[in-house]
Coordinates of C-alpha atoms in Angstrom, one line a residue:
M1 CA 9.6 -20.9 -2.8
V2 CA 12.2 -18.5 -2.6
P3 CA 13.0 -15.9 -5.5
H4 CA 16.6 -15.4 -5.9
L5 CA 18.6 -12.4 -5.4
V6 CA 20.4 -10.9 -9.0
T7 CA 22.7 -9.2 -6.7
A8 CA 25.6 -10.8 -4.3
L9 CA 24.1 -11.6 -1.0
T10 CA 26.5 -9.4 0.8
G11 CA 26.7 -5.9 1.9
P12 CA 24.5 -3.3 3.4
I13 CA 21.1 -5.6 2.9
N14 CA 22.7 -8.6 4.6
E15 CA 24.0 -6.5 7.0
L16 CA 20.5 -4.9 7.6
E17 CA 18.8 -8.3 8.2
Q18 CA 21.0 -9.3 10.5
R19 CA 20.4 -6.6 12.7
I20 CA 16.9 -6.5 12.3
L21 CA 17.1 -10.3 13.5
D22 CA 19.1 -9.3 16.7
S23 CA 16.9 -6.7 17.4
M24 CA 14.0 -8.2 17.3
P25 CA 12.4 -8.4 21.2
A26 CA 13.5 -4.4 20.9
I27 CA 11.6 -4.5 17.5
E28 CA 8.6 -5.9 18.6
R29 CA 8.4 -3.6 21.8
W30 CA 8.6 -1.1 19.5
F31 CA 5.7 -1.6 17.4
R32 CA 3.7 -2.2 20.6
L33 CA 4.4 1.1 22.1
E34 CA 3.9 2.2 18.9
W35 CA -0.2 0.7 18.4
M36 CA -0.5 2.0 22.3
E37 CA -0.7 5.5 20.7
H38 CA -1.9 5.2 17.4
T39 CA -4.4 3.4 15.9
P40 CA -3.5 1.5 12.7
P41 CA -5.6 0.9 9.3
F42 CA -8.1 -1.4 9.5
Y43 CA -5.9 -3.3 6.6
S44 CA -3.5 -1.4 4.2
S45 CA -1.1 -3.2 1.6
V46 CA 2.5 -2.0 1.0
D47 CA 4.9 -2.7 -2.0
I48 CA 8.2 -3.3 -1.0
R49 CA 11.1 -3.0 -3.5
N50 CA 14.6 -4.9 -2.5
A51 CA 17.7 -3.7 -4.8
G52 CA 20.1 -6.4 -2.6
F53 CA 21.5 -2.9 -0.6
K54 CA 18.5 -0.4 0.5
L55 CA 14.9 -2.4 1.2
A56 CA 11.8 0.1 1.3
P57 CA 8.5 0.6 0.4
V58 CA 7.5 2.6 -2.6
D59 CA 3.2 2.5 -2.4
T60 CA 0.8 2.1 0.2
S61 CA -2.7 1.1 -0.3
L62 CA -5.3 1.8 1.8
F63 CA -8.0 -0.1 0.2
P64 CA -6.0 -3.0 -1.1
R65 CA -7.5 -4.9 -3.8
G66 CA -5.4 -8.3 -3.9
W67 CA -7.3 -10.3 -0.8
N68 CA -7.8 -13.1 -3.7
N69 CA -3.7 -13.2 -4.2
L70 CA -3.0 -14.6 -0.8
T71 CA -3.1 -18.8 -0.3
D72 CA -5.7 -20.7 1.4
D73 CA -2.8 -21.4 3.8
M74 CA -3.0 -17.3 5.1
L75 CA -6.6 -17.9 5.8
P76 CA -6.4 -17.9 9.7
L77 CA -4.1 -15.5 9.8
A78 CA -6.2 -12.8 8.1
V79 CA -9.4 -14.5 9.6
Q80 CA -7.7 -13.7 13.7
A81 CA -6.6 -10.5 12.4
A82 CA -10.3 -9.1 11.1
Q83 CA -11.4 -10.8 14.7
A84 CA -9.1 -8.5 16.5
A85 CA -9.6 -5.4 14.9
I86 CA -13.8 -6.1 14.9
E87 CA -13.5 -6.3 18.5
K88 CA -11.4 -3.0 19.0
I89 CA -14.0 -1.2 17.0
C90 CA -17.6 -2.8 17.1
P91 CA -17.2 -5.1 20.0
E92 CA -21.4 -6.1 19.2
A93 CA -20.9 -6.2 16.0
R94 CA -22.8 -8.4 14.0
N95 CA -23.5 -7.2 10.3
L96 CA -21.2 -6.0 7.7
L97 CA -21.9 -4.4 5.0
V98 CA -18.7 -4.7 1.7
I99 CA -18.7 -1.1 -0.5
P100 CA -16.9 -2.8 -3.6
E101 CA -15.3 -0.4 -6.8
N102 CA -18.4 -0.4 -9.2
H103 CA -16.5 -2.0 -12.1
S104 CA -18.3 -5.0 -11.5
K105 CA -17.9 -6.9 -14.4
N106 CA -13.7 -7.4 -13.5
T107 CA -14.2 -10.7 -11.9
F108 CA -10.6 -11.0 -10.8
Y109 CA -11.2 -7.6 -8.7
L110 CA -14.4 -9.3 -7.4
A111 CA -12.7 -12.3 -6.8
N112 CA -11.0 -10.3 -4.2
V113 CA -14.2 -9.1 -2.8
A114 CA -15.4 -12.9 -2.5
R115 CA -12.4 -13.3 -0.3
L116 CA -13.2 -10.6 2.2
V117 CA -16.5 -12.0 2.2
R118 CA -15.0 -15.2 3.2
I119 CA -12.5 -14.1 5.9
F120 CA -14.7 -11.7 7.7
H121 CA -17.3 -14.4 7.8
M122 CA -15.1 -17.1 8.9
A123 CA -14.6 -13.8 11.7
G124 CA -17.9 -14.5 12.4
L125 CA -20.3 -11.6 11.0
N126 CA -23.0 -11.5 8.3
V127 CA -21.4 -10.2 5.3
R128 CA -23.2 -8.9 2.3
V129 CA -21.9 -6.7 -0.5
G130 CA -23.8 -3.4 -1.1
S131 CA -23.0 -1.5 -4.6
I132 CA -22.8 2.1 -4.6
D133 CA -23.0 1.8 -8.3
P134 CA -26.0 3.4 -9.8
A135 CA -26.1 0.6 -12.5
I136 CA -27.0 -2.1 -9.9
K137 CA -30.4 -1.8 -9.0
S138 CA -31.4 -5.2 -8.1
P139 CA -29.6 -8.0 -6.2
K140 CA -27.0 -9.9 -9.0
K141 CA -24.7 -13.2 -8.6
I142 CA -21.8 -12.7 -10.6
E143 CA -20.4 -16.2 -10.8
L144 CA -16.2 -16.1 -10.6
P145 CA -13.8 -18.4 -12.1
H146 CA -12.9 -20.5 -9.6
G147 CA -15.7 -21.6 -8.7
E148 CA -17.0 -18.8 -6.1
S149 CA -19.4 -16.2 -6.7
V150 CA -20.2 -13.0 -5.6
C151 CA -24.3 -11.1 -5.5
L152 CA -24.0 -7.1 -5.4
E153 CA -27.0 -5.7 -4.3
P154 CA -27.7 -2.1 -4.0
V155 CA -27.5 0.1 -1.5
V156 CA -30.4 1.6 0.6
R157 CA -29.6 5.4 2.4
S158 CA -32.3 6.2 5.4
R159 CA -31.5 9.7 6.7
R160 CA -29.0 8.5 8.9
R161 CA -27.7 5.0 8.2
L162 CA -26.3 3.1 4.9
G163 CA -27.4 -0.6 4.5
L164 CA -29.6 -3.0 2.1
K165 CA -32.7 -4.1 2.3
H166 CA -34.0 -6.1 5.4
F167 CA -29.8 -5.8 6.6
D168 CA -28.5 -3.1 9.0
P169 CA -24.6 -3.1 9.3
C170 CA -23.0 -1.8 12.5
T171 CA -19.6 -1.7 10.2
I172 CA -18.9 -0.8 6.9
L173 CA -15.8 -1.7 5.2
L174 CA -14.9 0.0 1.8
N175 CA -13.1 -1.6 -0.8
N176 CA -13.6 1.4 -2.6
D177 CA -10.5 3.9 -2.8
L178 CA -12.8 7.4 -4.0
S179 CA -10.6 8.0 -6.6
A180 CA -13.6 9.1 -8.4
G181 CA -14.2 11.8 -5.5
T182 CA -16.7 10.9 -2.1
P183 CA -19.5 9.5 -3.0
G184 CA -22.7 11.3 -0.5
I185 CA -24.3 8.3 0.1
V186 CA -21.5 7.5 2.4
E187 CA -21.3 10.6 4.3
D188 CA -23.0 11.8 7.4
L189 CA -23.6 8.7 8.6
H190 CA -25.3 8.1 12.5
E191 CA -23.7 5.4 14.4
Q192 CA -22.3 3.1 12.0
Y193 CA -18.2 2.6 11.5
L194 CA -16.7 3.6 7.9
L195 CA -13.7 1.5 7.4
P196 CA -11.4 3.1 6.1
P197 CA -11.8 7.1 7.3
L198 CA -13.7 8.7 4.1
H199 CA -9.9 11.1 4.2
A200 CA -8.0 7.7 3.3
G201 CA -10.1 7.7 0.0
W202 CA -7.9 8.9 -3.2
S203 CA -10.0 12.1 -2.7
V204 CA -8.7 13.4 -0.4
R205 CA -5.6 11.6 0.5
R206 CA -2.1 12.9 -0.8
K207 CA 0.9 10.5 -1.4
S208 CA 3.3 13.1 -0.5
N209 CA 1.8 13.5 3.5
H210 CA 2.7 9.8 3.4
L211 CA 6.3 9.9 2.7
H212 CA 6.6 12.9 4.8
S213 CA 5.3 10.6 7.9
Y214 CA 7.1 7.2 6.2
E215 CA 10.3 9.8 6.9
E216 CA 10.0 10.6 10.3
V217 CA 9.4 7.1 11.3
S218 CA 12.1 5.1 9.1
K219 CA 14.5 8.0 11.2
R220 CA 13.4 6.9 14.7
F221 CA 13.5 2.8 14.2
G222 CA 17.0 3.6 12.5
K223 CA 18.0 5.7 15.4
L224 CA 16.6 2.3 17.1
L225 CA 18.6 0.0 15.1
G226 CA 21.5 2.2 14.5
I227 CA 21.6 2.5 11.1
D228 CA 21.7 4.7 8.3
P229 CA 17.8 5.7 8.1
W230 CA 18.5 6.0 4.2
L231 CA 18.5 2.4 3.9
I232 CA 14.6 1.5 4.7
N233 CA 13.8 4.9 3.4
P234 CA 12.8 6.2 -0.3
M235 CA 14.0 9.8 -0.4
H236 CA 11.3 12.1 -2.1
A237 CA 10.8 15.7 -3.2
R238 CA 7.2 17.0 -3.6
A239 CA 6.8 19.8 -7.5
G240 CA 3.7 21.7 -6.7
G241 CA 1.7 23.8 -9.5
V242 CA 3.1 21.7 -12.3
D243 CA 0.7 20.9 -14.8
L244 CA 2.1 19.5 -17.6
A245 CA -0.4 19.2 -20.2
E246 CA -0.1 23.2 -20.4
G247 CA 3.2 22.6 -21.0
K248 CA 3.4 24.9 -16.9
G249 CA 6.0 23.7 -14.1
L250 CA 8.8 21.7 -15.9
D251 CA 11.8 24.0 -14.0
V252 CA 10.3 23.1 -11.4
L253 CA 10.0 19.4 -11.8
T254 CA 13.3 19.7 -13.5
S255 CA 15.1 21.0 -10.6
H256 CA 13.7 18.8 -8.3
V257 CA 14.6 15.9 -10.2
D258 CA 18.0 17.1 -10.6
A259 CA 18.7 18.1 -6.6
L260 CA 17.2 14.0 -6.3
L261 CA 19.3 12.2 -8.6
T262 CA 22.4 14.0 -6.9
K263 CA 21.6 13.2 -3.6
I264 CA 21.0 9.4 -4.8
R265 CA 24.3 9.8 -6.6
R266 CA 25.8 10.9 -3.2
K267 CA 24.4 7.9 -1.4
Y268 CA 25.7 5.7 -3.8
K269 CA 29.3 6.7 -3.9
E270 CA 29.4 6.6 0.1
Y271 CA 28.0 3.0 0.1
G272 CA 30.3 2.0 -2.6
I273 CA 26.9 1.4 -5.4
N274 CA 27.9 1.1 -8.9
E275 CA 24.1 1.4 -10.4
K276 CA 23.0 4.3 -12.1
P277 CA 20.1 6.5 -10.3
F278 CA 16.8 7.1 -11.0
V279 CA 13.8 8.6 -9.7
V280 CA 10.2 8.1 -10.3
V281 CA 8.1 10.7 -10.9
K282 CA 4.0 10.8 -10.5
S283 CA 1.0 12.3 -9.4
D284 CA 1.0 13.2 -5.4
N285 CA -3.1 12.9 -6.0
G286 CA -4.1 9.0 -6.3
A287 CA -7.2 8.9 -8.3
D288 CA -4.7 11.0 -11.3
P289 CA -4.4 8.5 -13.4
M290 CA -0.9 9.9 -14.6
G291 CA 1.0 6.7 -14.3
V292 CA 4.7 6.4 -13.4
M293 CA 7.3 7.7 -15.2
T294 CA 11.1 6.0 -14.8
V295 CA 13.4 9.4 -15.3
R296 CA 17.0 8.5 -15.4
D297 CA 18.2 12.0 -16.6
V298 CA 17.1 15.4 -16.1
K299 CA 16.7 14.8 -20.3
D300 CA 14.3 12.4 -20.1
L301 CA 11.8 14.8 -18.4
E302 CA 11.4 16.5 -22.4
A303 CA 9.5 13.1 -23.1
F304 CA 7.6 12.9 -20.5
N305 CA 6.4 16.3 -20.9
H306 CA 5.4 15.4 -25.0
R307 CA 3.6 12.4 -23.4
A308 CA 1.4 14.4 -20.9
R309 CA 0.7 17.2 -23.3
T310 CA -0.8 14.6 -25.7
R311 CA -2.5 12.9 -22.9
G312 CA -3.7 16.1 -20.9
A313 CA -5.4 17.3 -24.6
A314 CA -6.9 14.1 -25.3
A315 CA -8.0 13.3 -21.5
N316 CA -9.9 15.0 -19.3
D317 CA -9.7 18.1 -16.8
E318 CA -8.7 16.3 -13.4
V319 CA -5.6 14.4 -15.5
R320 CA -4.9 18.1 -16.8
A321 CA -5.5 19.7 -13.7
S322 CA -3.3 17.1 -11.7
G323 CA -0.8 20.1 -10.3
D324 CA 1.4 18.2 -7.6
L325 CA 3.7 15.9 -8.8
I326 CA 6.2 13.3 -6.6
V327 CA 9.7 13.4 -7.3
Q328 CA 10.7 9.9 -5.3
E329 CA 13.8 8.1 -5.3
G330 CA 13.6 4.9 -7.7
V331 CA 14.5 1.7 -5.9
L332 CA 16.2 -1.1 -7.9
T333 CA 14.0 -5.1 -7.4
N334 CA 16.7 -7.3 -7.8
E335 CA 14.4 -10.3 -6.8
R336 CA 14.0 -12.8 -9.6
V337 CA 10.9 -15.0 -9.9
H338 CA 10.6 -17.3 -12.5
D339 CA 13.3 -15.2 -14.3
G340 CA 10.9 -12.3 -14.2
V341 CA 11.4 -9.1 -12.4
A342 CA 9.5 -9.2 -8.7
E343 CA 8.9 -7.5 -6.0
P344 CA 7.3 -8.1 -2.4
V345 CA 3.6 -7.2 -1.3
V346 CA 3.0 -7.3 1.8
Y347 CA -0.6 -7.9 3.6
M348 CA -1.9 -6.5 6.9
M349 CA -4.6 -6.6 8.4
D350 CA -5.1 -4.5 11.7
R351 CA -1.4 -4.6 13.1
Y352 CA -0.6 -7.8 11.4
V353 CA 0.8 -9.3 8.7
V354 CA -1.5 -12.2 7.3
G355 CA 0.3 -12.6 3.9
G356 CA 1.7 -11.3 1.0
F357 CA 2.5 -12.0 -2.4
Y358 CA 5.7 -11.3 -4.5
R359 CA 4.0 -9.3 -7.6
V360 CA 6.4 -10.4 -10.8
H361 CA 6.2 -9.5 -14.9
A362 CA 8.2 -10.6 -16.9
E363 CA 8.3 -8.2 -19.4
R364 CA 9.7 -5.1 -16.9
S365 CA 13.2 -4.5 -16.1
P366 CA 13.9 -3.8 -12.7
D367 CA 13.4 0.2 -13.1
E368 CA 10.3 0.0 -14.4
N369 CA 7.0 -0.1 -12.3
L370 CA 5.4 -3.5 -12.0
N371 CA 1.9 -2.4 -11.0
I372 CA 0.2 -3.1 -14.8
P373 CA -1.5 -5.5 -16.7
G374 CA 0.9 -8.5 -17.4
A375 CA 1.6 -8.9 -13.7
S376 CA 1.3 -12.5 -12.2
F377 CA 1.5 -13.1 -8.6
V378 CA 2.9 -15.7 -6.6
P379 CA 2.3 -16.2 -3.3
L380 CA 5.2 -15.2 -0.4
A381 CA 5.4 -17.8 2.6
F382 CA 4.4 -15.6 5.7
S383 CA 1.8 -18.0 7.3
E384 CA 3.8 -21.5 7.6
S385 CA 5.0 -22.1 10.4
A386 CA 7.8 -23.6 9.2
H387 CA 8.9 -20.6 8.3
L388 CA 9.2 -18.5 11.2
P389 CA 12.1 -16.5 11.5
Q390 CA 15.3 -18.6 12.3
P391 CA 17.6 -16.1 13.9
G392 CA 20.6 -18.0 13.5
A393 CA 20.4 -18.4 10.3
K394 CA 23.4 -17.1 8.3
P395 CA 22.2 -13.2 6.4
G396 CA 20.5 -14.4 3.3
A397 CA 20.2 -17.9 3.1
S398 CA 17.2 -18.1 5.0
A399 CA 13.7 -17.0 3.5
P400 CA 12.2 -16.5 6.6
N401 CA 14.2 -14.0 7.9
R402 CA 13.9 -12.2 4.8
F403 CA 9.9 -12.7 4.9
Y404 CA 10.4 -11.4 8.6
M405 CA 12.3 -8.8 7.0
Y406 CA 9.4 -7.9 4.6
G407 CA 7.1 -7.7 7.5
V408 CA 9.1 -5.4 9.9
I409 CA 9.1 -2.6 6.5
G410 CA 5.6 -3.1 6.1
R411 CA 4.4 -2.1 9.6
L412 CA 7.1 0.9 9.4
A413 CA 4.8 1.8 6.8
M414 CA 1.4 1.0 8.7
V415 CA 2.3 2.8 11.5
A416 CA 3.6 6.2 8.9
A417 CA -0.5 5.2 7.8
S418 CA -1.4 6.2 10.7
Y419 CA 0.6 9.2 11.7
E420 CA -0.9 10.1 8.3
M421 CA -4.4 9.6 8.8
E422 CA -3.9 11.3 12.6
A423 CA -2.3 14.0 10.9
T424 CA -5.1 14.7 8.1
D425 CA -8.4 13.5 10.0
P426 CA -10.6 16.9 9.2
D427 CA -12.6 15.7 12.5
A428 CA -9.2 15.6 14.8
E429 CA -9.9 18.4 17.6
T430 CA -6.7 20.5 17.6
Y431 CA -5.2 22.5 21.0
E432 CA -3.6 26.2 21.0

């Protein structure tokens, strides 16, 4: 199954596809050299938008929560990648503890946890699920819709280690993005590997750091391929000290939005693109549930300001105090699956692409956020051997070529995440 592009399959995206296919040996060597110098995130997922003239990542998660959307055909790749990741970190590993989010009634999310348990069990580990939810006081088995089940057990914290009753793990895998803060129970562990590290959690992490790292990566990769980095990079700006719930900083935000829209118009004119530019405004702090606002004109900010004031009055202080916003170049998605607007999501473990899916939303437009209730998921065909890239195929005619291109963009975002984690590591040594 291959989605169709609404835009004509001509122009920059086909040139980019051709350049990527022609440069495959150089690209793979570039990635190999990167991973000799940098450590990839343990696992990650990247939302990508294909505008037909531009292909760019718009969001990178270091706690991916949709593993149940990968097909069984993709499992062997995930298992192999899990084995490689564990061997690097803890070759003698025997026991793995998965710590999920606390919303134990969400069966769709728990199906994702069950899939993670299955992947690591098949990778040769004893895997159990330990909940840090205070409501879980004894083992709780939850039956899932497709015949699977997951058993949540209360974690046990000793002076230096975290585990379960009669279960001492060498490695702890967080599938909890820590948006509610870093619980003390997972801090100061002794001789246990905690993955991802605590500074990857949204209580600490900032989107602007990732976007800054990705901009650096896209410039270096653009130089390698001889392309304009803009074709793979969403421009962005950070508006600090904005508190819309209090009506403060609207002028700062307006200035950034206006400047970025001007830059996008300039690029559209350069490439002869007949689309209306837009930006998305979202919190720099992923823990802030502000959502995503699509802005096509600075006048839209008045409505945004009114909404923020209304929500701020009714919501908690975390929303009200969200003072740093990201203004990011909006990237259209011109892909369609079953007549619904679609965007690819690439899943990776260690440095490997292990699968992905299309997020599809029939009720959203090409310039809107699709990651909201009502979305459905259609698997990508990354793992089928018949779907290896075909260098001789005409650009735009081959789905495997497009999937390879998505994998390259996903891995670029993964490299950026490794830069980001190194730059923000509180334990990293600094030298004068």
